[in-house]
């Protein structure tokens, strides 16, 4: 016995049966949490500038401190709860990048410090580096060529 | 054993469900079925160092309970039919190693409880084997790690998503023993309804469940009201409703009989933002606790147990293939006194 | 101190994340894909000269989200190309972003040596 429903039609039916999450609520949550993380970043940057760091130094310091905070929050098991609430709001700031490196490292520690933790650390964040770095190299080569023309 | 219709095997009724056991994790242990479980772990690691070892411990405990309850020694058991969700059936290997009992590993995703009972009943009905263990397990954390993302990665899940049950369940089928007997089995066909959303397993599995249920009813010439309950394995609330509609479209109105194990395991407050639970342990916990309890107490006479499985693999999904699904039906009836 | 800088950091950072959320909800893109999209978008916007004025205006609101990481990569590359020619295309990006990447690896290691995943709750 088979269902006489074409696959495309059934796929649509199954997709339509899913209760849509409230998109405006999700957007608001992402906006709030993303905004707050960036606000914390701005405060750290300004403190760095006030302490006499250069603009670049202050920016790097901000990244490092936000990453530290995120890694610690991940270790305590808080960041996944924040992510469940905030979605992209906690995924897209640099803290989400740190979470995506720390969480698989923790998860795969049981398979060994090298074969587990070390190997799997980049299963989520790896593509960010692969495509980010590659894109910047391509852009750099174009910049160089345009420069000598 | 006699084959009828398209895919159904009628059995003599000699194969009975002799003893059964259930072991659960902490959240399941605060749910409505908690008082019926043999053991509840307060710690998701079950005293082990990894999620894989924890799941193996759950399944090993079920085997211990089964042997103890039936007063069996290893040599009384003809074979173990067991499977789980993990790669290479890790939990099965962990739970059965050094037991000195012949073991056959199965993979049917979350349909494994029904799959193992189908197979065991057919093997025994032909004579020869007297006691076969059927069992399976799943664990929320080992399943998330293998199929989805690391636990501590922050991300959202849609309301159609289901949570994998942490738990294991099983039973020993014995010839001419037990208050309930397996009277027919309908192994299911692998279906591809075209669904690619791994957060909507219920919607993906509903066509498999509906076709297996309808096939079983047509093959046996029964109407849905022959059964007191038709219970699917882990469709969740969304999938159960789709299964009800699809079975209706195939000519059988099962509204009065259909229930789903995926809506029974978790406490109410845990299910609010999900479609329910899933995993091998889901149907194994429900069948081997409340369903068979009620049958043995005489509150239910005939139950069609339909194990549902999404044969989901991350590799196939990355290769843009839809999720293949399956469902097996086991007809269980209370023996007349 | 100019408090408007904080308002813009909050608003712009929040809006960038809301765009990401829109992508998640409407296209069902996975976490990795969204992150890649944002970083590459940052590189491209920086390359065509839009991101630098944007970052000067929005401050941390533009540099903390992952497209800011893309901007850092390209800003480093473009400076290094100016100083060292073609070699700079390969060295500039990682030099400029080294602090963040190294911190993520190191803190990730230290935290995961100490902490283990917490399970469902």
PDB file of N, CA and C in Angstrom, chain B residues 109-195:
ATOM      1  N   UNK B 109      16.567   2.661  13.425  1.00  0.00           N
ATOM      2  CA  UNK B 109      16.395   3.959  14.074  1.00  0.00           C
ATOM      3  C   UNK B 109      15.397   3.800  15.222  1.00  0.00           C
ATOM      4  N   UNK B 110      14.438   4.720  15.345  1.00  0.00           N
ATOM      5  CA  UNK B 110      13.563   4.689  16.515  1.00  0.00           C
ATOM      6  C   UNK B 110      12.512   3.585  16.438  1.00  0.00           C
ATOM      7  N   UNK B 111      12.475   2.816  15.344  1.00  0.00           N
ATOM      8  CA  UNK B 111      11.512   1.718  15.252  1.00  0.00           C
ATOM      9  C   UNK B 111      12.080   0.432  15.837  1.00  0.00           C
ATOM     10  N   UNK B 112      13.267   0.494  16.439  1.00  0.00           N
ATOM     11  CA  UNK B 112      13.982  -0.726  16.808  1.00  0.00           C
ATOM     12  C   UNK B 112      13.203  -1.641  17.755  1.00  0.00           C
ATOM     13  N   UNK B 113      12.435  -1.046  18.709  1.00  0.00           N
ATOM     14  CA  UNK B 113      11.681  -1.905  19.629  1.00  0.00           C
ATOM     15  C   UNK B 113      10.710  -2.788  18.846  1.00  0.00           C
ATOM     16  N   UNK B 114       9.978  -2.195  17.912  1.00  0.00           N
ATOM     17  CA  UNK B 114       9.021  -2.965  17.118  1.00  0.00           C
ATOM     18  C   UNK B 114       9.749  -3.910  16.169  1.00  0.00           C
ATOM     19  N   UNK B 115      10.850  -3.442  15.595  1.00  0.00           N
ATOM     20  CA  UNK B 115      11.629  -4.274  14.677  1.00  0.00           C
ATOM     21  C   UNK B 115      12.111  -5.539  15.370  1.00  0.00           C
ATOM     22  N   UNK B 116      12.668  -5.377  16.567  1.00  0.00           N
ATOM     23  CA  UNK B 116      13.203  -6.546  17.278  1.00  0.00           C
ATOM     24  C   UNK B 116      12.080  -7.508  17.655  1.00  0.00           C
ATOM     25  N   UNK B 117      10.915  -6.967  18.043  1.00  0.00           N
ATOM     26  CA  UNK B 117       9.810  -7.851  18.436  1.00  0.00           C
ATOM     27  C   UNK B 117       9.223  -8.578  17.222  1.00  0.00           C
ATOM     28  N   UNK B 118       9.137  -7.875  16.080  1.00  0.00           N
ATOM     29  CA  UNK B 118       8.706  -8.516  14.828  1.00  0.00           C
ATOM     30  C   UNK B 118       9.568  -9.735  14.535  1.00  0.00           C
ATOM     31  N   UNK B 119      10.882  -9.481  14.530  1.00  0.00           N
ATOM     32  CA  UNK B 119      11.828 -10.540  14.171  1.00  0.00           C
ATOM     33  C   UNK B 119      11.777 -11.692  15.164  1.00  0.00           C
ATOM     34  N   UNK B 120      11.818 -11.359  16.449  1.00  0.00           N
ATOM     35  CA  UNK B 120      11.849 -12.400  17.476  1.00  0.00           C
ATOM     36  C   UNK B 120      10.583 -13.258  17.405  1.00  0.00           C
ATOM     37  N   UNK B 121       9.444 -12.608  17.242  1.00  0.00           N
ATOM     38  CA  UNK B 121       8.185 -13.354  17.202  1.00  0.00           C
ATOM     39  C   UNK B 121       8.157 -14.299  16.013  1.00  0.00           C
ATOM     40  N   UNK B 122       8.652 -13.833  14.865  1.00  0.00           N
ATOM     41  CA  UNK B 122       8.651 -14.696  13.678  1.00  0.00           C
ATOM     42  C   UNK B 122       9.630 -15.849  13.829  1.00  0.00           C
ATOM     43  N   UNK B 123      10.782 -15.588  14.427  1.00  0.00           N
ATOM     44  CA  UNK B 123      11.762 -16.663  14.640  1.00  0.00           C
ATOM     45  C   UNK B 123      11.170 -17.726  15.568  1.00  0.00           C
ATOM     46  N   UNK B 124      10.532 -17.268  16.662  1.00  0.00           N
ATOM     47  CA  UNK B 124      10.060 -18.218  17.678  1.00  0.00           C
ATOM     48  C   UNK B 124       8.836 -18.979  17.223  1.00  0.00           C
ATOM     49  N   UNK B 125       7.988 -18.329  16.452  1.00  0.00           N
ATOM     50  CA  UNK B 125       6.741 -18.970  16.051  1.00  0.00           C
ATOM     51  C   UNK B 125       7.006 -20.223  15.216  1.00  0.00           C
ATOM     52  N   UNK B 126       8.159 -20.226  14.544  1.00  0.00           N
ATOM     53  CA  UNK B 126       8.512 -21.393  13.749  1.00  0.00           C
ATOM     54  C   UNK B 126       9.138 -22.500  14.583  1.00  0.00           C
ATOM     55  N   UNK B 127       9.265 -22.271  15.871  1.00  0.00           N
ATOM     56  CA  UNK B 127       9.799 -23.317  16.734  1.00  0.00           C
ATOM     57  C   UNK B 127      11.304 -23.236  16.849  1.00  0.00           C
ATOM     58  N   UNK B 128      11.833 -23.856  17.893  1.00  0.00           N
ATOM     59  CA  UNK B 128      13.281 -23.870  18.082  1.00  0.00           C
ATOM     60  C   UNK B 128      13.698 -22.993  19.228  1.00  0.00           C
ATOM     61  N   UNK B 129      13.571 -21.686  19.045  1.00  0.00           N
ATOM     62  CA  UNK B 129      13.979 -20.767  20.107  1.00  0.00           C
ATOM     63  C   UNK B 129      12.863 -20.641  21.150  1.00  0.00           C
ATOM     64  N   UNK B 130      13.274 -20.556  22.409  1.00  0.00           N
ATOM     65  CA  UNK B 130      12.257 -20.442  23.470  1.00  0.00           C
ATOM     66  C   UNK B 130      12.226 -19.074  24.132  1.00  0.00           C
ATOM     67  N   UNK B 131      13.380 -18.454  24.279  1.00  0.00           N
ATOM     68  CA  UNK B 131      13.429 -17.141  24.938  1.00  0.00           C
ATOM     69  C   UNK B 131      14.327 -16.197  24.145  1.00  0.00           C
ATOM     70  N   UNK B 132      13.776 -15.102  23.710  1.00  0.00           N
ATOM     71  CA  UNK B 132      14.579 -14.115  22.989  1.00  0.00           C
ATOM     72  C   UNK B 132      14.421 -12.749  23.650  1.00  0.00           C
ATOM     73  N   UNK B 133      15.549 -12.092  23.888  1.00  0.00           N
ATOM     74  CA  UNK B 133      15.524 -10.738  24.456  1.00  0.00           C
ATOM     75  C   UNK B 133      15.402  -9.724  23.317  1.00  0.00           C
ATOM     76  N   UNK B 134      14.458  -8.800  23.445  1.00  0.00           N
ATOM     77  CA  UNK B 134      14.325  -7.679  22.506  1.00  0.00           C
ATOM     78  C   UNK B 134      14.575  -6.409  23.308  1.00  0.00           C
ATOM     79  N   UNK B 135      15.505  -5.574  22.876  1.00  0.00           N
ATOM     80  CA  UNK B 135      15.735  -4.356  23.665  1.00  0.00           C
ATOM     81  C   UNK B 135      16.381  -3.254  22.836  1.00  0.00           C
ATOM     82  N   UNK B 136      16.298  -2.039  23.345  1.00  0.00           N
ATOM     83  CA  UNK B 136      16.871  -0.896  22.638  1.00  0.00           C
ATOM     84  C   UNK B 136      17.042   0.274  23.595  1.00  0.00           C
ATOM     85  N   UNK B 137      17.835   1.261  23.161  1.00  0.00           N
ATOM     86  CA  UNK B 137      18.091   2.413  24.031  1.00  0.00           C
ATOM     87  C   UNK B 137      18.321   3.664  23.203  1.00  0.00           C
ATOM     88  N   UNK B 138      18.200   4.805  23.852  1.00  0.00           N
ATOM     89  CA  UNK B 138      18.651   6.057  23.251  1.00  0.00           C
ATOM     90  C   UNK B 138      19.032   7.007  24.375  1.00  0.00           C
ATOM     91  N   UNK B 139      19.791   8.037  24.038  1.00  0.00           N
ATOM     92  CA  UNK B 139      20.236   8.998  25.049  1.00  0.00           C
ATOM     93  C   UNK B 139      20.256  10.381  24.404  1.00  0.00           C
ATOM     94  N   UNK B 140      19.620  11.348  25.057  1.00  0.00           N
ATOM     95  CA  UNK B 140      19.543  12.697  24.496  1.00  0.00           C
ATOM     96  C   UNK B 140      20.925  13.218  24.103  1.00  0.00           C
ATOM     97  N   UNK B 141      21.879  13.068  25.001  1.00  0.00           N
ATOM     98  CA  UNK B 141      23.176  13.709  24.787  1.00  0.00           C
ATOM     99  C   UNK B 141      23.996  13.007  23.709  1.00  0.00           C
ATOM    100  N   UNK B 142      24.000  11.655  23.715  1.00  0.00           N
ATOM    101  CA  UNK B 142      24.775  10.953  22.682  1.00  0.00           C
ATOM    102  C   UNK B 142      24.147  11.179  21.313  1.00  0.00           C
ATOM    103  N   UNK B 143      22.818  11.291  21.258  1.00  0.00           N
ATOM    104  CA  UNK B 143      22.143  11.514  19.977  1.00  0.00           C
ATOM    105  C   UNK B 143      22.412  12.928  19.464  1.00  0.00           C
ATOM    106  N   UNK B 144      22.354  13.934  20.356  1.00  0.00           N
ATOM    107  CA  UNK B 144      22.660  15.313  19.940  1.00  0.00           C
ATOM    108  C   UNK B 144      24.079  15.378  19.389  1.00  0.00           C
ATOM    109  N   UNK B 145      25.000  14.727  20.098  1.00  0.00           N
ATOM    110  CA  UNK B 145      26.410  14.768  19.706  1.00  0.00           C
ATOM    111  C   UNK B 145      26.590  14.134  18.331  1.00  0.00           C
ATOM    112  N   UNK B 146      25.947  12.994  18.103  1.00  0.00           N
ATOM    113  CA  UNK B 146      26.166  12.288  16.838  1.00  0.00           C
ATOM    114  C   UNK B 146      25.380  12.886  15.675  1.00  0.00           C
ATOM    115  N   UNK B 147      24.129  13.293  15.935  1.00  0.00           N
ATOM    116  CA  UNK B 147      23.264  13.691  14.824  1.00  0.00           C
ATOM    117  C   UNK B 147      23.155  15.198  14.644  1.00  0.00           C
ATOM    118  N   UNK B 148      23.404  15.973  15.701  1.00  0.00           N
ATOM    119  CA  UNK B 148      23.170  17.407  15.584  1.00  0.00           C
ATOM    120  C   UNK B 148      24.415  18.197  15.953  1.00  0.00           C
ATOM    121  N   UNK B 149      24.347  18.920  17.054  1.00  0.00           N
ATOM    122  CA  UNK B 149      25.440  19.816  17.413  1.00  0.00           C
ATOM    123  C   UNK B 149      25.927  19.518  18.822  1.00  0.00           C
ATOM    124  N   UNK B 150      27.114  20.030  19.177  1.00  0.00           N
ATOM    125  CA  UNK B 150      27.557  19.896  20.568  1.00  0.00           C
ATOM    126  C   UNK B 150      26.518  20.496  21.514  1.00  0.00           C
ATOM    127  N   UNK B 151      26.400  19.907  22.702  1.00  0.00           N
ATOM    128  CA  UNK B 151      25.345  20.322  23.635  1.00  0.00           C
ATOM    129  C   UNK B 151      25.432  21.783  24.030  1.00  0.00           C
ATOM    130  N   UNK B 152      26.650  22.285  24.195  1.00  0.00           N
ATOM    131  CA  UNK B 152      26.797  23.650  24.718  1.00  0.00           C
ATOM    132  C   UNK B 152      26.761  24.707  23.622  1.00  0.00           C
ATOM    133  N   UNK B 153      26.529  24.293  22.373  1.00  0.00           N
ATOM    134  CA  UNK B 153      26.422  25.278  21.295  1.00  0.00           C
ATOM    135  C   UNK B 153      25.063  25.969  21.403  1.00  0.00           C
ATOM    136  N   UNK B 154      25.086  27.299  21.416  1.00  0.00           N
ATOM    137  CA  UNK B 154      23.836  28.044  21.565  1.00  0.00           C
ATOM    138  C   UNK B 154      23.076  28.087  20.253  1.00  0.00           C
ATOM    139  N   UNK B 155      21.834  27.659  20.258  1.00  0.00           N
ATOM    140  CA  UNK B 155      21.040  27.725  19.039  1.00  0.00           C
ATOM    141  C   UNK B 155      19.588  27.432  19.351  1.00  0.00           C
ATOM    142  N   UNK B 156      18.722  27.779  18.398  1.00  0.00           N
ATOM    143  CA  UNK B 156      17.289  27.589  18.633  1.00  0.00           C
ATOM    144  C   UNK B 156      16.787  26.344  17.934  1.00  0.00           C
ATOM    145  N   UNK B 157      15.709  25.785  18.488  1.00  0.00           N
ATOM    146  CA  UNK B 157      15.033  24.668  17.826  1.00  0.00           C
ATOM    147  C   UNK B 157      13.591  25.068  17.594  1.00  0.00           C
ATOM    148  N   UNK B 158      13.065  24.759  16.412  1.00  0.00           N
ATOM    149  CA  UNK B 158      11.672  25.098  16.152  1.00  0.00           C
ATOM    150  C   UNK B 158      10.711  24.223  16.965  1.00  0.00           C
ATOM    151  N   UNK B 159       9.445  24.641  16.987  1.00  0.00           N
ATOM    152  CA  UNK B 159       8.470  23.918  17.800  1.00  0.00           C
ATOM    153  C   UNK B 159       8.195  22.512  17.294  1.00  0.00           C
ATOM    154  N   UNK B 160       8.531  22.250  16.023  1.00  0.00           N
ATOM    155  CA  UNK B 160       8.286  20.910  15.478  1.00  0.00           C
ATOM    156  C   UNK B 160       9.355  19.922  15.930  1.00  0.00           C
ATOM    157  N   UNK B 161      10.453  20.406  16.548  1.00  0.00           N
ATOM    158  CA  UNK B 161      11.540  19.511  16.944  1.00  0.00           C
ATOM    159  C   UNK B 161      11.110  18.621  18.103  1.00  0.00           C
ATOM    160  N   UNK B 162      11.737  17.446  18.183  1.00  0.00           N
ATOM    161  CA  UNK B 162      11.451  16.527  19.278  1.00  0.00           C
ATOM    162  C   UNK B 162      12.741  16.267  20.041  1.00  0.00           C
ATOM    163  N   UNK B 163      12.605  15.921  21.329  1.00  0.00           N
ATOM    164  CA  UNK B 163      13.782  15.631  22.146  1.00  0.00           C
ATOM    165  C   UNK B 163      13.978  14.128  22.239  1.00  0.00           C
ATOM    166  N   UNK B 164      15.214  13.690  22.058  1.00  0.00           N
ATOM    167  CA  UNK B 164      15.503  12.260  22.176  1.00  0.00           C
ATOM    168  C   UNK B 164      15.353  11.820  23.635  1.00  0.00           C
ATOM    169  N   UNK B 165      14.654  10.721  23.841  1.00  0.00           N
ATOM    170  CA  UNK B 165      14.472  10.189  25.193  1.00  0.00           C
ATOM    171  C   UNK B 165      15.774   9.582  25.694  1.00  0.00           C
ATOM    172  N   UNK B 166      16.094   9.845  26.953  1.00  0.00           N
ATOM    173  CA  UNK B 166      17.195   9.155  27.600  1.00  0.00           C
ATOM    174  C   UNK B 166      16.604   7.974  28.350  1.00  0.00           C
ATOM    175  N   UNK B 167      16.807   6.797  27.797  1.00  0.00           N
ATOM    176  CA  UNK B 167      16.222   5.637  28.463  1.00  0.00           C
ATOM    177  C   UNK B 167      16.377   4.383  27.629  1.00  0.00           C
ATOM    178  N   UNK B 168      16.150   3.246  28.259  1.00  0.00           N
ATOM    179  CA  UNK B 168      16.225   1.972  27.561  1.00  0.00           C
ATOM    180  C   UNK B 168      15.088   1.092  28.044  1.00  0.00           C
ATOM    181  N   UNK B 169      14.628   0.245  27.157  1.00  0.00           N
ATOM    182  CA  UNK B 169      13.559  -0.672  27.538  1.00  0.00           C
ATOM    183  C   UNK B 169      13.693  -1.950  26.751  1.00  0.00           C
ATOM    184  N   UNK B 170      13.077  -2.999  27.262  1.00  0.00           N
ATOM    185  CA  UNK B 170      13.139  -4.263  26.541  1.00  0.00           C
ATOM    186  C   UNK B 170      12.216  -5.286  27.156  1.00  0.00           C
ATOM    187  N   UNK B 171      12.096  -6.420  26.464  1.00  0.00           N
ATOM    188  CA  UNK B 171      11.298  -7.506  27.019  1.00  0.00           C
ATOM    189  C   UNK B 171      11.892  -8.840  26.582  1.00  0.00           C
ATOM    190  N   UNK B 172      11.455  -9.886  27.254  1.00  0.00           N
ATOM    191  CA  UNK B 172      11.848 -11.228  26.833  1.00  0.00           C
ATOM    192  C   UNK B 172      10.602 -11.918  26.301  1.00  0.00           C
ATOM    193  N   UNK B 173      10.654 -12.328  25.050  1.00  0.00           N
ATOM    194  CA  UNK B 173       9.557 -13.093  24.475  1.00  0.00           C
ATOM    195  C   UNK B 173       9.827 -14.570  24.751  1.00  0.00           C
ATOM    196  N   UNK B 174       8.795 -15.259  25.258  1.00  0.00           N
ATOM    197  CA  UNK B 174       8.952 -16.680  25.581  1.00  0.00           C
ATOM    198  C   UNK B 174       7.789 -17.457  24.994  1.00  0.00           C
ATOM    199  N   UNK B 175       8.042 -18.709  24.630  1.00  0.00           N
ATOM    200  CA  UNK B 175       6.976 -19.557  24.084  1.00  0.00           C
ATOM    201  C   UNK B 175       6.009 -19.938  25.192  1.00  0.00           C
ATOM    202  N   UNK B 176       4.727 -19.740  24.953  1.00  0.00           N
ATOM    203  CA  UNK B 176       3.657 -20.174  25.861  1.00  0.00           C
ATOM    204  C   UNK B 176       3.752 -19.558  27.251  1.00  0.00           C
ATOM    205  N   UNK B 177       4.351 -18.405  27.372  1.00  0.00           N
ATOM    206  CA  UNK B 177       4.408 -17.750  28.688  1.00  0.00           C
ATOM    207  C   UNK B 177       3.948 -16.304  28.546  1.00  0.00           C
ATOM    208  N   UNK B 178       3.650 -15.683  29.659  1.00  0.00           N
ATOM    209  CA  UNK B 178       3.269 -14.273  29.654  1.00  0.00           C
ATOM    210  C   UNK B 178       1.771 -14.084  29.501  1.00  0.00           C
ATOM    211  N   UNK B 179       1.297 -12.942  30.004  1.00  0.00           N
ATOM    212  CA  UNK B 179      -0.137 -12.665  29.952  1.00  0.00           C
ATOM    213  C   UNK B 179      -0.571 -12.100  28.614  1.00  0.00           C
ATOM    214  N   UNK B 180       0.407 -11.617  27.829  1.00  0.00           N
ATOM    215  CA  UNK B 180       0.071 -11.070  26.523  1.00  0.00           C
ATOM    216  C   UNK B 180       0.843 -11.831  25.444  1.00  0.00           C
ATOM    217  N   UNK B 181       0.278 -11.872  24.240  1.00  0.00           N
ATOM    218  CA  UNK B 181       0.921 -12.622  23.163  1.00  0.00           C
ATOM    219  C   UNK B 181       0.963 -11.785  21.898  1.00  0.00           C
ATOM    220  N   UNK B 182       1.950 -12.078  21.066  1.00  0.00           N
ATOM    221  CA  UNK B 182       2.057 -11.402  19.771  1.00  0.00           C
ATOM    222  C   UNK B 182       1.311 -12.251  18.746  1.00  0.00           C
ATOM    223  N   UNK B 183       0.289 -11.674  18.127  1.00  0.00           N
ATOM    224  CA  UNK B 183      -0.569 -12.477  17.255  1.00  0.00           C
ATOM    225  C   UNK B 183      -0.352 -12.189  15.778  1.00  0.00           C
ATOM    226  N   UNK B 184       0.257 -11.064  15.461  1.00  0.00           N
ATOM    227  CA  UNK B 184       0.529 -10.765  14.053  1.00  0.00           C
ATOM    228  C   UNK B 184       1.605  -9.697  13.986  1.00  0.00           C
ATOM    229  N   UNK B 185       2.388  -9.703  12.905  1.00  0.00           N
ATOM    230  CA  UNK B 185       3.358  -8.628  12.696  1.00  0.00           C
ATOM    231  C   UNK B 185       3.280  -8.151  11.250  1.00  0.00           C
ATOM    232  N   UNK B 186       3.466  -6.867  11.059  1.00  0.00           N
ATOM    233  CA  UNK B 186       3.519  -6.299   9.713  1.00  0.00           C
ATOM    234  C   UNK B 186       4.799  -5.482   9.578  1.00  0.00           C
ATOM    235  N   UNK B 187       5.857  -6.093   9.007  1.00  0.00           N
ATOM    236  CA  UNK B 187       7.081  -5.301   8.797  1.00  0.00           C
ATOM    237  C   UNK B 187       6.811  -4.219   7.759  1.00  0.00           C
ATOM    238  N   UNK B 188       7.404  -3.053   7.957  1.00  0.00           N
ATOM    239  CA  UNK B 188       7.093  -1.932   7.071  1.00  0.00           C
ATOM    240  C   UNK B 188       8.098  -1.780   5.942  1.00  0.00           C
ATOM    241  N   UNK B 189       7.708  -1.005   4.940  1.00  0.00           N
ATOM    242  CA  UNK B 189       8.592  -0.687   3.821  1.00  0.00           C
ATOM    243  C   UNK B 189       9.250   0.669   4.086  1.00  0.00           C
ATOM    244  N   UNK B 190      10.455   0.853   3.556  1.00  0.00           N
ATOM    245  CA  UNK B 190      11.114   2.151   3.688  1.00  0.00           C
ATOM    246  C   UNK B 190      10.432   3.138   2.736  1.00  0.00           C
ATOM    247  N   UNK B 191      10.017   4.247   3.284  1.00  0.00           N
ATOM    248  CA  UNK B 191       9.326   5.266   2.483  1.00  0.00           C
ATOM    249  C   UNK B 191      10.210   6.504   2.342  1.00  0.00           C
ATOM    250  N   UNK B 192      10.017   7.227   1.269  1.00  0.00           N
ATOM    251  CA  UNK B 192      10.662   8.526   1.111  1.00  0.00           C
ATOM    252  C   UNK B 192       9.605   9.555   0.742  1.00  0.00           C
ATOM    253  N   UNK B 193       8.991  10.151   1.755  1.00  0.00           N
ATOM    254  CA  UNK B 193       7.928  11.113   1.457  1.00  0.00           C
ATOM    255  C   UNK B 193       8.464  12.467   1.008  1.00  0.00           C
ATOM    256  N   UNK B 194       9.782  12.644   0.928  1.00  0.00           N
ATOM    257  CA  UNK B 194      10.338  13.882   0.378  1.00  0.00           C
ATOM    258  C   UNK B 194      10.657  14.955   1.390  1.00  0.00           C
ATOM    259  N   UNK B 195      10.490  14.662   2.684  1.00  0.00           N
ATOM    260  CA  UNK B 195      10.733  15.688   3.702  1.00  0.00           C
ATOM    261  C   UNK B 195      12.234  15.806   3.971  1.00  0.00           C
TER     262      UNK B 195
END
